[in-house]
Amino acid sequence: MEAPEGGGGGPAARGPEGQPAPEARVHFRVARFIMEAGVKLGMRSIPIATACTIYHKFFCETNLDAYDPYLIAMSSIYLAGKVEEQHLRTRDIINVSNRYFNPGGEPLELDSRFWELRDSIVQCELLMLRVLRFQVSFQHPHKYLLHYLVSLKNWLNRHSWQRTPVAVTAWALLRDSYHGGLCLRFQAQHIAVAVLYLALQVYGVEVPAEVEAEKPWWQVRWLLGIPDVPPFPLEVCIAVLTKFFLLIIHEERYGLLGSMEASERPVDGLGQALPQHSCHLGIPDVEQEC
């Protein structure tokens, strides 16, 4: 599949005055597109996480300027639906993406442009499978975080648990972590512990008997999983998470997601500039995540 003219990542990867924008910011915007499109398509949390992971892993293997990141994102959604057995129609993905970039526009007609975009998504999926060597199944932190939250809820007193939204915050932090490649740098158990640790720190909640314990709660072997799990670099994981959250704050505060110039806006699979759009994600419901 040929990349659009000027490189697939061209306009999406350029900042003010045509200067290259940091790759982390480009991936942040595209990952948010994956999350919002996944929600509109009715995808569950795990398929959305898989789509984000496939996207980040693909660009770990290739150059951002070689392919259109939004086309890769659409193909990642399509492929993740197959991997997680929540199959999606390419027509639905195209329509949701078109509505995302053109909130007030009309649905795409079933003309040559639609079929070219559909073929681009399918061909891009085959390319991604070859680049990733068909290794598109991942272990996500969700089941570990759920187990840790249940254990913590039984450990803390009821009043302390009910007056602090530790669970909601932990789930929100976990979802936001997929804006970057954290899922590829750390083990699933480590990410689950890190977001739970950060949520506890945010609300100043102390784990019972932590002062009297021989080691911090997050270093307990059963919590981290297998006996031969390597040492947990909590500080490094927290630092990476914090960097992602600072990027989120920066994007929201300065409106970069909703005020891109025409030269900065994303490009679809046909190489045509897409209109300005805005992004916003709500905090997930804990019951739905569980």
PDB file of C-alpha atoms in Angstrom:
ATOM      1  CA  MET A   1       0.000   0.000   0.000  1.00  0.00           C
ATOM      2  CA  GLU A   2       1.392   3.357  -0.979  1.00  0.00           C
ATOM      3  CA  ALA A   3       1.494   6.112   1.586  1.00  0.00           C
ATOM      4  CA  PRO A   4      -0.259   9.380   0.758  1.00  0.00           C
ATOM      5  CA  GLU A   5       1.752  12.000  -1.042  1.00  0.00           C
ATOM      6  CA  GLY A   6       4.349  13.591   1.170  1.00  0.00           C
ATOM      7  CA  GLY A   7       4.449  10.614   3.513  1.00  0.00           C
ATOM      8  CA  GLY A   8       1.569   9.117   5.429  1.00  0.00           C
ATOM      9  CA  GLY A   9       2.454  10.900   8.624  1.00  0.00           C
ATOM     10  CA  GLY A  10       3.047  14.204   6.827  1.00  0.00           C
ATOM     11  CA  PRO A  11       0.539  16.824   8.006  1.00  0.00           C
ATOM     12  CA  ALA A  12      -0.293  14.915  11.182  1.00  0.00           C
ATOM     13  CA  ALA A  13       3.354  14.900  12.162  1.00  0.00           C
ATOM     14  CA  ARG A  14       3.979  18.606  11.593  1.00  0.00           C
ATOM     15  CA  GLY A  15       3.711  21.323  14.192  1.00  0.00           C
ATOM     16  CA  PRO A  16       3.473  25.126  13.877  1.00  0.00           C
ATOM     17  CA  GLU A  17       5.170  26.648  10.833  1.00  0.00           C
ATOM     18  CA  GLY A  18       5.678  23.213   9.327  1.00  0.00           C
ATOM     19  CA  GLN A  19       8.185  22.115  11.955  1.00  0.00           C
ATOM     20  CA  PRO A  20       8.064  18.436  12.987  1.00  0.00           C
ATOM     21  CA  ALA A  21       5.930  17.976  16.094  1.00  0.00           C
ATOM     22  CA  PRO A  22       7.122  15.616  18.825  1.00  0.00           C
ATOM     23  CA  GLU A  23       6.163  12.062  17.956  1.00  0.00           C
ATOM     24  CA  ALA A  24       4.661  11.575  21.396  1.00  0.00           C
ATOM     25  CA  ARG A  25       2.125  14.315  20.681  1.00  0.00           C
ATOM     26  CA  VAL A  26       1.176  12.786  17.337  1.00  0.00           C
ATOM     27  CA  HIS A  27       0.723   9.349  18.901  1.00  0.00           C
ATOM     28  CA  PHE A  28      -1.266  10.918  21.730  1.00  0.00           C
ATOM     29  CA  ARG A  29      -3.743  12.462  19.297  1.00  0.00           C
ATOM     30  CA  VAL A  30      -4.103   9.300  17.231  1.00  0.00           C
ATOM     31  CA  ALA A  31      -4.496   7.109  20.338  1.00  0.00           C
ATOM     32  CA  ARG A  32      -7.276   9.386  21.528  1.00  0.00           C
ATOM     33  CA  PHE A  33      -8.928   9.017  18.135  1.00  0.00           C
ATOM     34  CA  ILE A  34      -8.750   5.212  18.559  1.00  0.00           C
ATOM     35  CA  MET A  35     -10.350   5.442  22.002  1.00  0.00           C
ATOM     36  CA  GLU A  36     -13.186   7.727  20.943  1.00  0.00           C
ATOM     37  CA  ALA A  37     -13.876   5.792  17.754  1.00  0.00           C
ATOM     38  CA  GLY A  38     -13.820   2.539  19.733  1.00  0.00           C
ATOM     39  CA  VAL A  39     -16.385   3.853  22.191  1.00  0.00           C
ATOM     40  CA  LYS A  40     -18.657   4.991  19.359  1.00  0.00           C
ATOM     41  CA  LEU A  41     -18.300   1.572  17.733  1.00  0.00           C
ATOM     42  CA  GLY A  42     -19.359  -0.105  20.986  1.00  0.00           C
ATOM     43  CA  MET A  43     -16.009  -1.767  21.574  1.00  0.00           C
ATOM     44  CA  ARG A  44     -15.189  -3.115  25.011  1.00  0.00           C
ATOM     45  CA  SER A  45     -12.189  -1.945  27.015  1.00  0.00           C
ATOM     46  CA  ILE A  46      -9.918  -4.846  26.064  1.00  0.00           C
ATOM     47  CA  PRO A  47     -10.382  -4.508  22.270  1.00  0.00           C
ATOM     48  CA  ILE A  48      -9.747  -0.758  22.528  1.00  0.00           C
ATOM     49  CA  ALA A  49      -6.586  -1.449  24.531  1.00  0.00           C
ATOM     50  CA  THR A  50      -5.509  -4.002  21.937  1.00  0.00           C
ATOM     51  CA  ALA A  51      -6.075  -1.502  19.123  1.00  0.00           C
ATOM     52  CA  CYS A  52      -3.910   1.088  20.891  1.00  0.00           C
ATOM     53  CA  THR A  53      -1.202  -1.500  21.555  1.00  0.00           C
ATOM     54  CA  ILE A  54      -1.169  -2.641  17.925  1.00  0.00           C
ATOM     55  CA  TYR A  55      -0.858   0.974  16.806  1.00  0.00           C
ATOM     56  CA  HIS A  56       2.037   1.753  19.165  1.00  0.00           C
ATOM     57  CA  LYS A  57       3.822  -1.510  18.367  1.00  0.00           C
ATOM     58  CA  PHE A  58       3.558  -0.859  14.630  1.00  0.00           C
ATOM     59  CA  PHE A  59       5.254   2.516  14.940  1.00  0.00           C
ATOM     60  CA  CYS A  60       7.954   0.973  17.112  1.00  0.00           C
ATOM     61  CA  GLU A  61       8.862  -1.005  13.999  1.00  0.00           C
ATOM     62  CA  THR A  62       8.429   1.718  11.374  1.00  0.00           C
ATOM     63  CA  ASN A  63       8.968   5.417  10.823  1.00  0.00           C
ATOM     64  CA  LEU A  64       6.116   7.794  11.570  1.00  0.00           C
ATOM     65  CA  ASP A  65       6.631   9.647   8.282  1.00  0.00           C
ATOM     66  CA  ALA A  66       6.274   6.464   6.229  1.00  0.00           C
ATOM     67  CA  TYR A  67       2.555   5.888   6.828  1.00  0.00           C
ATOM     68  CA  ASP A  68      -0.562   7.881   7.623  1.00  0.00           C
ATOM     69  CA  PRO A  69      -1.051   7.363  11.394  1.00  0.00           C
ATOM     70  CA  TYR A  70      -4.832   7.742  11.157  1.00  0.00           C
ATOM     71  CA  LEU A  71      -5.081   5.056   8.499  1.00  0.00           C
ATOM     72  CA  ILE A  72      -2.931   2.811  10.711  1.00  0.00           C
ATOM     73  CA  ALA A  73      -5.293   3.618  13.586  1.00  0.00           C
ATOM     74  CA  MET A  74      -8.381   2.618  11.580  1.00  0.00           C
ATOM     75  CA  SER A  75      -6.725  -0.640  10.565  1.00  0.00           C
ATOM     76  CA  SER A  76      -5.684  -1.218  14.191  1.00  0.00           C
ATOM     77  CA  ILE A  77      -9.317  -0.948  15.263  1.00  0.00           C
ATOM     78  CA  TYR A  78     -10.352  -3.371  12.532  1.00  0.00           C
ATOM     79  CA  LEU A  79      -7.603  -5.863  13.433  1.00  0.00           C
ATOM     80  CA  ALA A  80      -8.213  -5.582  17.201  1.00  0.00           C
ATOM     81  CA  GLY A  81     -11.855  -6.493  16.651  1.00  0.00           C
ATOM     82  CA  LYS A  82     -10.741  -9.743  15.052  1.00  0.00           C
ATOM     83  CA  VAL A  83      -8.100 -10.500  17.685  1.00  0.00           C
ATOM     84  CA  GLU A  84     -10.500  -9.961  20.589  1.00  0.00           C
ATOM     85  CA  GLU A  85     -13.451 -11.593  18.785  1.00  0.00           C
ATOM     86  CA  GLN A  86     -15.526  -8.432  18.595  1.00  0.00           C
ATOM     87  CA  HIS A  87     -15.747  -8.208  14.830  1.00  0.00           C
ATOM     88  CA  LEU A  88     -16.430  -4.838  13.259  1.00  0.00           C
ATOM     89  CA  ARG A  89     -17.499  -3.949   9.739  1.00  0.00           C
ATOM     90  CA  THR A  90     -15.145  -1.751   7.770  1.00  0.00           C
ATOM     91  CA  ARG A  91     -18.144   0.326   6.744  1.00  0.00           C
ATOM     92  CA  ASP A  92     -18.899   1.118  10.403  1.00  0.00           C
ATOM     93  CA  ILE A  93     -15.268   2.071  11.065  1.00  0.00           C
ATOM     94  CA  ILE A  94     -15.228   4.372   8.041  1.00  0.00           C
ATOM     95  CA  ASN A  95     -18.542   6.016   8.951  1.00  0.00           C
ATOM     96  CA  VAL A  96     -17.548   6.587  12.592  1.00  0.00           C
ATOM     97  CA  SER A  97     -14.159   7.986  11.539  1.00  0.00           C
ATOM     98  CA  ASN A  98     -15.793  10.266   8.979  1.00  0.00           C
ATOM     99  CA  ARG A  99     -18.222  11.549  11.606  1.00  0.00           C
ATOM    100  CA  TYR A 100     -15.333  12.044  14.037  1.00  0.00           C
ATOM    101  CA  PHE A 101     -13.443  14.282  11.609  1.00  0.00           C
ATOM    102  CA  ASN A 102     -16.571  15.841  10.074  1.00  0.00           C
ATOM    103  CA  PRO A 103     -19.083  16.283  12.944  1.00  0.00           C
ATOM    104  CA  GLY A 104     -21.510  18.223  10.790  1.00  0.00           C
ATOM    105  CA  GLY A 105     -20.837  16.450   7.499  1.00  0.00           C
ATOM    106  CA  GLU A 106     -22.920  13.972   5.562  1.00  0.00           C
ATOM    107  CA  PRO A 107     -22.224  10.225   5.646  1.00  0.00           C
ATOM    108  CA  LEU A 108     -19.945   8.988   2.888  1.00  0.00           C
ATOM    109  CA  GLU A 109     -21.640   7.805  -0.255  1.00  0.00           C
ATOM    110  CA  LEU A 110     -20.894   4.310  -1.540  1.00  0.00           C
ATOM    111  CA  ASP A 111     -18.792   5.696  -4.353  1.00  0.00           C
ATOM    112  CA  SER A 112     -15.247   5.096  -5.550  1.00  0.00           C
ATOM    113  CA  ARG A 113     -13.767   7.137  -2.703  1.00  0.00           C
ATOM    114  CA  PHE A 114     -15.493   4.947  -0.109  1.00  0.00           C
ATOM    115  CA  TRP A 115     -14.303   1.715  -1.713  1.00  0.00           C
ATOM    116  CA  GLU A 116     -10.759   3.030  -2.088  1.00  0.00           C
ATOM    117  CA  LEU A 117     -10.680   3.861   1.607  1.00  0.00           C
ATOM    118  CA  ARG A 118     -12.091   0.449   2.487  1.00  0.00           C
ATOM    119  CA  ASP A 119      -9.433  -1.259   0.363  1.00  0.00           C
ATOM    120  CA  SER A 120      -6.766   0.895   2.039  1.00  0.00           C
ATOM    121  CA  ILE A 121      -7.864  -0.302   5.486  1.00  0.00           C
ATOM    122  CA  VAL A 122      -7.835  -3.958   4.435  1.00  0.00           C
ATOM    123  CA  GLN A 123      -4.473  -3.723   2.681  1.00  0.00           C
ATOM    124  CA  CYS A 124      -3.036  -1.810   5.626  1.00  0.00           C
ATOM    125  CA  GLU A 125      -4.198  -4.588   7.959  1.00  0.00           C
ATOM    126  CA  LEU A 126      -2.216  -7.131   5.940  1.00  0.00           C
ATOM    127  CA  LEU A 127       0.830  -4.854   6.004  1.00  0.00           C
ATOM    128  CA  MET A 128       0.584  -4.463   9.782  1.00  0.00           C
ATOM    129  CA  LEU A 129       0.350  -8.216  10.298  1.00  0.00           C
ATOM    130  CA  ARG A 130       3.542  -8.715   8.294  1.00  0.00           C
ATOM    131  CA  VAL A 131       5.395  -5.910  10.080  1.00  0.00           C
ATOM    132  CA  LEU A 132       4.320  -7.238  13.501  1.00  0.00           C
ATOM    133  CA  ARG A 133       5.071 -10.827  12.423  1.00  0.00           C
ATOM    134  CA  PHE A 134       1.480 -11.799  13.293  1.00  0.00           C
ATOM    135  CA  GLN A 135       2.183 -11.206  17.010  1.00  0.00           C
ATOM    136  CA  VAL A 136      -0.945  -9.231  17.824  1.00  0.00           C
ATOM    137  CA  SER A 137      -2.164 -10.896  21.045  1.00  0.00           C
ATOM    138  CA  PHE A 138      -1.323  -9.068  24.246  1.00  0.00           C
ATOM    139  CA  GLN A 139      -1.744  -9.449  27.985  1.00  0.00           C
ATOM    140  CA  HIS A 140      -3.429  -6.363  29.392  1.00  0.00           C
ATOM    141  CA  PRO A 141      -3.371  -5.028  32.987  1.00  0.00           C
ATOM    142  CA  HIS A 142      -7.167  -4.906  33.319  1.00  0.00           C
ATOM    143  CA  LYS A 143      -7.666  -8.282  34.989  1.00  0.00           C
ATOM    144  CA  TYR A 144      -4.798  -7.624  37.392  1.00  0.00           C
ATOM    145  CA  LEU A 145      -6.118  -4.192  38.332  1.00  0.00           C
ATOM    146  CA  LEU A 146      -9.572  -5.637  38.945  1.00  0.00           C
ATOM    147  CA  HIS A 147      -8.072  -8.292  41.254  1.00  0.00           C
ATOM    148  CA  TYR A 148      -6.010  -5.702  43.128  1.00  0.00           C
ATOM    149  CA  LEU A 149      -9.000  -3.386  43.573  1.00  0.00           C
ATOM    150  CA  VAL A 150     -11.158  -6.191  44.975  1.00  0.00           C
ATOM    151  CA  SER A 151      -8.402  -7.137  47.429  1.00  0.00           C
ATOM    152  CA  LEU A 152      -7.886  -3.512  48.449  1.00  0.00           C
ATOM    153  CA  LYS A 153     -11.621  -2.972  48.931  1.00  0.00           C
ATOM    154  CA  ASN A 154     -11.761  -5.930  51.324  1.00  0.00           C
ATOM    155  CA  TRP A 155      -8.673  -4.674  53.132  1.00  0.00           C
ATOM    156  CA  LEU A 156      -9.706  -1.056  53.695  1.00  0.00           C
ATOM    157  CA  ASN A 157     -12.559  -0.012  55.939  1.00  0.00           C
ATOM    158  CA  ARG A 158     -15.834   0.751  54.181  1.00  0.00           C
ATOM    159  CA  HIS A 159     -15.852   4.466  54.999  1.00  0.00           C
ATOM    160  CA  SER A 160     -12.365   5.029  53.591  1.00  0.00           C
ATOM    161  CA  TRP A 161     -13.232   3.167  50.399  1.00  0.00           C
ATOM    162  CA  GLN A 162     -16.543   4.927  49.766  1.00  0.00           C
ATOM    163  CA  ARG A 163     -15.353   8.484  50.342  1.00  0.00           C
ATOM    164  CA  THR A 164     -12.390   8.260  47.941  1.00  0.00           C
ATOM    165  CA  PRO A 165     -12.872   7.288  44.257  1.00  0.00           C
ATOM    166  CA  VAL A 166      -9.704   5.213  44.119  1.00  0.00           C
ATOM    167  CA  ALA A 167     -11.248   2.619  41.787  1.00  0.00           C
ATOM    168  CA  VAL A 168     -12.606   5.162  39.302  1.00  0.00           C
ATOM    169  CA  THR A 169      -9.296   7.012  39.258  1.00  0.00           C
ATOM    170  CA  ALA A 170      -7.256   3.836  38.787  1.00  0.00           C
ATOM    171  CA  TRP A 171      -9.398   2.769  35.813  1.00  0.00           C
ATOM    172  CA  ALA A 172      -9.112   6.248  34.284  1.00  0.00           C
ATOM    173  CA  LEU A 173      -5.330   6.246  34.734  1.00  0.00           C
ATOM    174  CA  LEU A 174      -5.099   2.819  33.133  1.00  0.00           C
ATOM    175  CA  ARG A 175      -7.094   3.925  30.108  1.00  0.00           C
ATOM    176  CA  ASP A 176      -5.060   7.114  29.750  1.00  0.00           C
ATOM    177  CA  SER A 177      -1.827   5.101  29.874  1.00  0.00           C
ATOM    178  CA  TYR A 178      -2.657   3.749  26.410  1.00  0.00           C
ATOM    179  CA  HIS A 179      -2.063   7.199  24.928  1.00  0.00           C
ATOM    180  CA  GLY A 180       1.594   6.179  24.847  1.00  0.00           C
ATOM    181  CA  GLY A 181       3.684   3.061  24.591  1.00  0.00           C
ATOM    182  CA  LEU A 182       3.660   2.217  28.288  1.00  0.00           C
ATOM    183  CA  CYS A 183       1.933  -1.085  27.459  1.00  0.00           C
ATOM    184  CA  LEU A 184       5.022  -2.149  25.506  1.00  0.00           C
ATOM    185  CA  ARG A 185       7.622  -1.091  28.073  1.00  0.00           C
ATOM    186  CA  PHE A 186       6.312  -2.737  31.250  1.00  0.00           C
ATOM    187  CA  GLN A 187       4.615  -5.951  32.246  1.00  0.00           C
ATOM    188  CA  ALA A 188       0.851  -5.947  32.701  1.00  0.00           C
ATOM    189  CA  GLN A 189       1.122  -6.599  36.458  1.00  0.00           C
ATOM    190  CA  HIS A 190       3.528  -3.680  36.849  1.00  0.00           C
ATOM    191  CA  ILE A 191       1.236  -1.239  35.045  1.00  0.00           C
ATOM    192  CA  ALA A 192      -1.726  -2.325  37.180  1.00  0.00           C
ATOM    193  CA  VAL A 193       0.265  -1.798  40.374  1.00  0.00           C
ATOM    194  CA  ALA A 194       1.576   1.561  39.143  1.00  0.00           C
ATOM    195  CA  VAL A 195      -1.851   3.042  38.357  1.00  0.00           C
ATOM    196  CA  LEU A 196      -3.223   1.754  41.665  1.00  0.00           C
ATOM    197  CA  TYR A 197      -0.234   3.208  43.548  1.00  0.00           C
ATOM    198  CA  LEU A 198      -0.723   6.554  41.804  1.00  0.00           C
ATOM    199  CA  ALA A 199      -4.455   6.586  42.567  1.00  0.00           C
ATOM    200  CA  LEU A 200      -3.756   5.920  46.255  1.00  0.00           C
ATOM    201  CA  GLN A 201      -1.170   8.700  46.323  1.00  0.00           C
ATOM    202  CA  VAL A 202      -3.564  11.176  44.698  1.00  0.00           C
ATOM    203  CA  TYR A 203      -6.124  10.775  47.501  1.00  0.00           C
ATOM    204  CA  GLY A 204      -3.642  10.139  50.310  1.00  0.00           C
ATOM    205  CA  VAL A 205      -5.033   6.690  51.095  1.00  0.00           C
ATOM    206  CA  GLU A 206      -2.691   4.484  53.114  1.00  0.00           C
ATOM    207  CA  VAL A 207      -2.729   0.719  52.820  1.00  0.00           C
ATOM    208  CA  PRO A 208      -3.355  -0.868  56.258  1.00  0.00           C
ATOM    209  CA  ALA A 209      -0.258  -2.068  58.128  1.00  0.00           C
ATOM    210  CA  GLU A 210       2.051  -0.572  55.515  1.00  0.00           C
ATOM    211  CA  VAL A 211       4.230   1.080  58.152  1.00  0.00           C
ATOM    212  CA  GLU A 212       4.761  -2.171  60.070  1.00  0.00           C
ATOM    213  CA  ALA A 213       5.384  -4.253  56.930  1.00  0.00           C
ATOM    214  CA  GLU A 214       8.857  -5.456  56.014  1.00  0.00           C
ATOM    215  CA  LYS A 215       8.498  -4.218  52.433  1.00  0.00           C
ATOM    216  CA  PRO A 216       6.064  -1.911  50.567  1.00  0.00           C
ATOM    217  CA  TRP A 217       2.808  -3.517  49.461  1.00  0.00           C
ATOM    218  CA  TRP A 218       3.692  -3.131  45.798  1.00  0.00           C
ATOM    219  CA  GLN A 219       6.741  -5.362  46.194  1.00  0.00           C
ATOM    220  CA  VAL A 220       4.801  -8.364  47.444  1.00  0.00           C
ATOM    221  CA  ARG A 221       5.441 -11.389  45.230  1.00  0.00           C
ATOM    222  CA  TRP A 222       1.867 -12.613  44.949  1.00  0.00           C
ATOM    223  CA  LEU A 223       0.817  -9.151  43.839  1.00  0.00           C
ATOM    224  CA  LEU A 224       3.296  -9.061  40.997  1.00  0.00           C
ATOM    225  CA  GLY A 225       2.392 -12.510  39.713  1.00  0.00           C
ATOM    226  CA  ILE A 226       4.880 -15.222  38.818  1.00  0.00           C
ATOM    227  CA  PRO A 227       7.690 -16.032  41.294  1.00  0.00           C
ATOM    228  CA  ASP A 228      10.489 -15.124  38.873  1.00  0.00           C
ATOM    229  CA  VAL A 229       9.059 -11.717  38.004  1.00  0.00           C
ATOM    230  CA  PRO A 230      11.915  -9.183  37.639  1.00  0.00           C
ATOM    231  CA  PRO A 231      12.327  -6.268  40.070  1.00  0.00           C
ATOM    232  CA  PHE A 232       9.571  -3.712  39.646  1.00  0.00           C
ATOM    233  CA  PRO A 233      10.853  -0.262  38.533  1.00  0.00           C
ATOM    234  CA  LEU A 234       7.963   1.617  40.128  1.00  0.00           C
ATOM    235  CA  GLU A 235       9.658   5.003  39.985  1.00  0.00           C
ATOM    236  CA  VAL A 236      10.358   4.644  36.263  1.00  0.00           C
ATOM    237  CA  CYS A 237       6.809   3.516  35.525  1.00  0.00           C
ATOM    238  CA  ILE A 238       5.326   6.394  37.542  1.00  0.00           C
ATOM    239  CA  ALA A 239       7.599   8.873  35.759  1.00  0.00           C
ATOM    240  CA  VAL A 240       6.429   7.662  32.344  1.00  0.00           C
ATOM    241  CA  LEU A 241       2.792   7.797  33.448  1.00  0.00           C
ATOM    242  CA  THR A 242       3.239  11.317  34.781  1.00  0.00           C
ATOM    243  CA  LYS A 243       4.721  12.436  31.465  1.00  0.00           C
ATOM    244  CA  PHE A 244       1.645  11.164  29.636  1.00  0.00           C
ATOM    245  CA  PHE A 245      -0.686  12.952  32.045  1.00  0.00           C
ATOM    246  CA  LEU A 246       1.248  16.221  31.693  1.00  0.00           C
ATOM    247  CA  LEU A 247       0.851  15.894  27.932  1.00  0.00           C
ATOM    248  CA  ILE A 248      -2.897  15.380  28.376  1.00  0.00           C
ATOM    249  CA  ILE A 249      -3.130  18.496  30.557  1.00  0.00           C
ATOM    250  CA  HIS A 250      -1.078  20.492  28.065  1.00  0.00           C
ATOM    251  CA  GLU A 251      -3.232  19.405  25.131  1.00  0.00           C
ATOM    252  CA  GLU A 252      -6.468  20.187  26.973  1.00  0.00           C
ATOM    253  CA  ARG A 253      -5.302  23.481  28.467  1.00  0.00           C
ATOM    254  CA  TYR A 254      -4.012  24.998  25.245  1.00  0.00           C
ATOM    255  CA  GLY A 255      -6.685  23.486  23.020  1.00  0.00           C
ATOM    256  CA  LEU A 256      -4.209  21.896  20.638  1.00  0.00           C
ATOM    257  CA  LEU A 257      -6.636  19.113  19.843  1.00  0.00           C
ATOM    258  CA  GLY A 258      -9.318  21.481  18.674  1.00  0.00           C
ATOM    259  CA  SER A 259      -7.351  24.340  17.145  1.00  0.00           C
ATOM    260  CA  MET A 260      -4.974  22.740  14.653  1.00  0.00           C
ATOM    261  CA  GLU A 261      -4.258  24.663  11.487  1.00  0.00           C
ATOM    262  CA  ALA A 262      -5.110  23.126   8.132  1.00  0.00           C
ATOM    263  CA  SER A 263      -1.472  22.108   7.626  1.00  0.00           C
ATOM    264  CA  GLU A 264      -1.518  20.242  10.969  1.00  0.00           C
ATOM    265  CA  ARG A 265      -4.803  18.373  10.597  1.00  0.00           C
ATOM    266  CA  PRO A 266      -4.801  14.636  10.084  1.00  0.00           C
ATOM    267  CA  VAL A 267      -4.879  13.091   6.641  1.00  0.00           C
ATOM    268  CA  ASP A 268      -7.183  10.251   5.681  1.00  0.00           C
ATOM    269  CA  GLY A 269      -6.196   7.194   3.679  1.00  0.00           C
ATOM    270  CA  LEU A 270      -6.781   9.046   0.390  1.00  0.00           C
ATOM    271  CA  GLY A 271      -4.447  11.909   1.188  1.00  0.00           C
ATOM    272  CA  GLN A 272      -7.164  14.549   1.633  1.00  0.00           C
ATOM    273  CA  ALA A 273      -7.080  17.018   4.503  1.00  0.00           C
ATOM    274  CA  LEU A 274      -9.780  16.406   7.097  1.00  0.00           C
ATOM    275  CA  PRO A 275     -11.639  19.219   8.893  1.00  0.00           C
ATOM    276  CA  GLN A 276     -10.881  20.382  12.389  1.00  0.00           C
ATOM    277  CA  HIS A 277     -12.170  18.227  15.221  1.00  0.00           C
ATOM    278  CA  SER A 278     -12.245  18.170  18.986  1.00  0.00           C
ATOM    279  CA  CYS A 279     -11.540  15.330  21.369  1.00  0.00           C
ATOM    280  CA  HIS A 280     -12.829  14.569  24.827  1.00  0.00           C
ATOM    281  CA  LEU A 281     -12.861  11.360  26.855  1.00  0.00           C
ATOM    282  CA  GLY A 282     -14.940  10.796  29.960  1.00  0.00           C
ATOM    283  CA  ILE A 283     -13.820   8.782  32.952  1.00  0.00           C
ATOM    284  CA  PRO A 284     -14.932   5.155  32.506  1.00  0.00           C
ATOM    285  CA  ASP A 285     -17.542   3.634  34.757  1.00  0.00           C
ATOM    286  CA  VAL A 286     -15.993   1.177  37.178  1.00  0.00           C
ATOM    287  CA  GLU A 287     -18.889  -1.258  36.951  1.00  0.00           C
ATOM    288  CA  GLN A 288     -18.586  -1.339  33.167  1.00  0.00           C
ATOM    289  CA  GLU A 289     -14.851  -1.929  33.364  1.00  0.00           C
ATOM    290  CA  CYS A 290     -15.303  -4.731  35.868  1.00  0.00           C
TER     291      CYS A 290
END
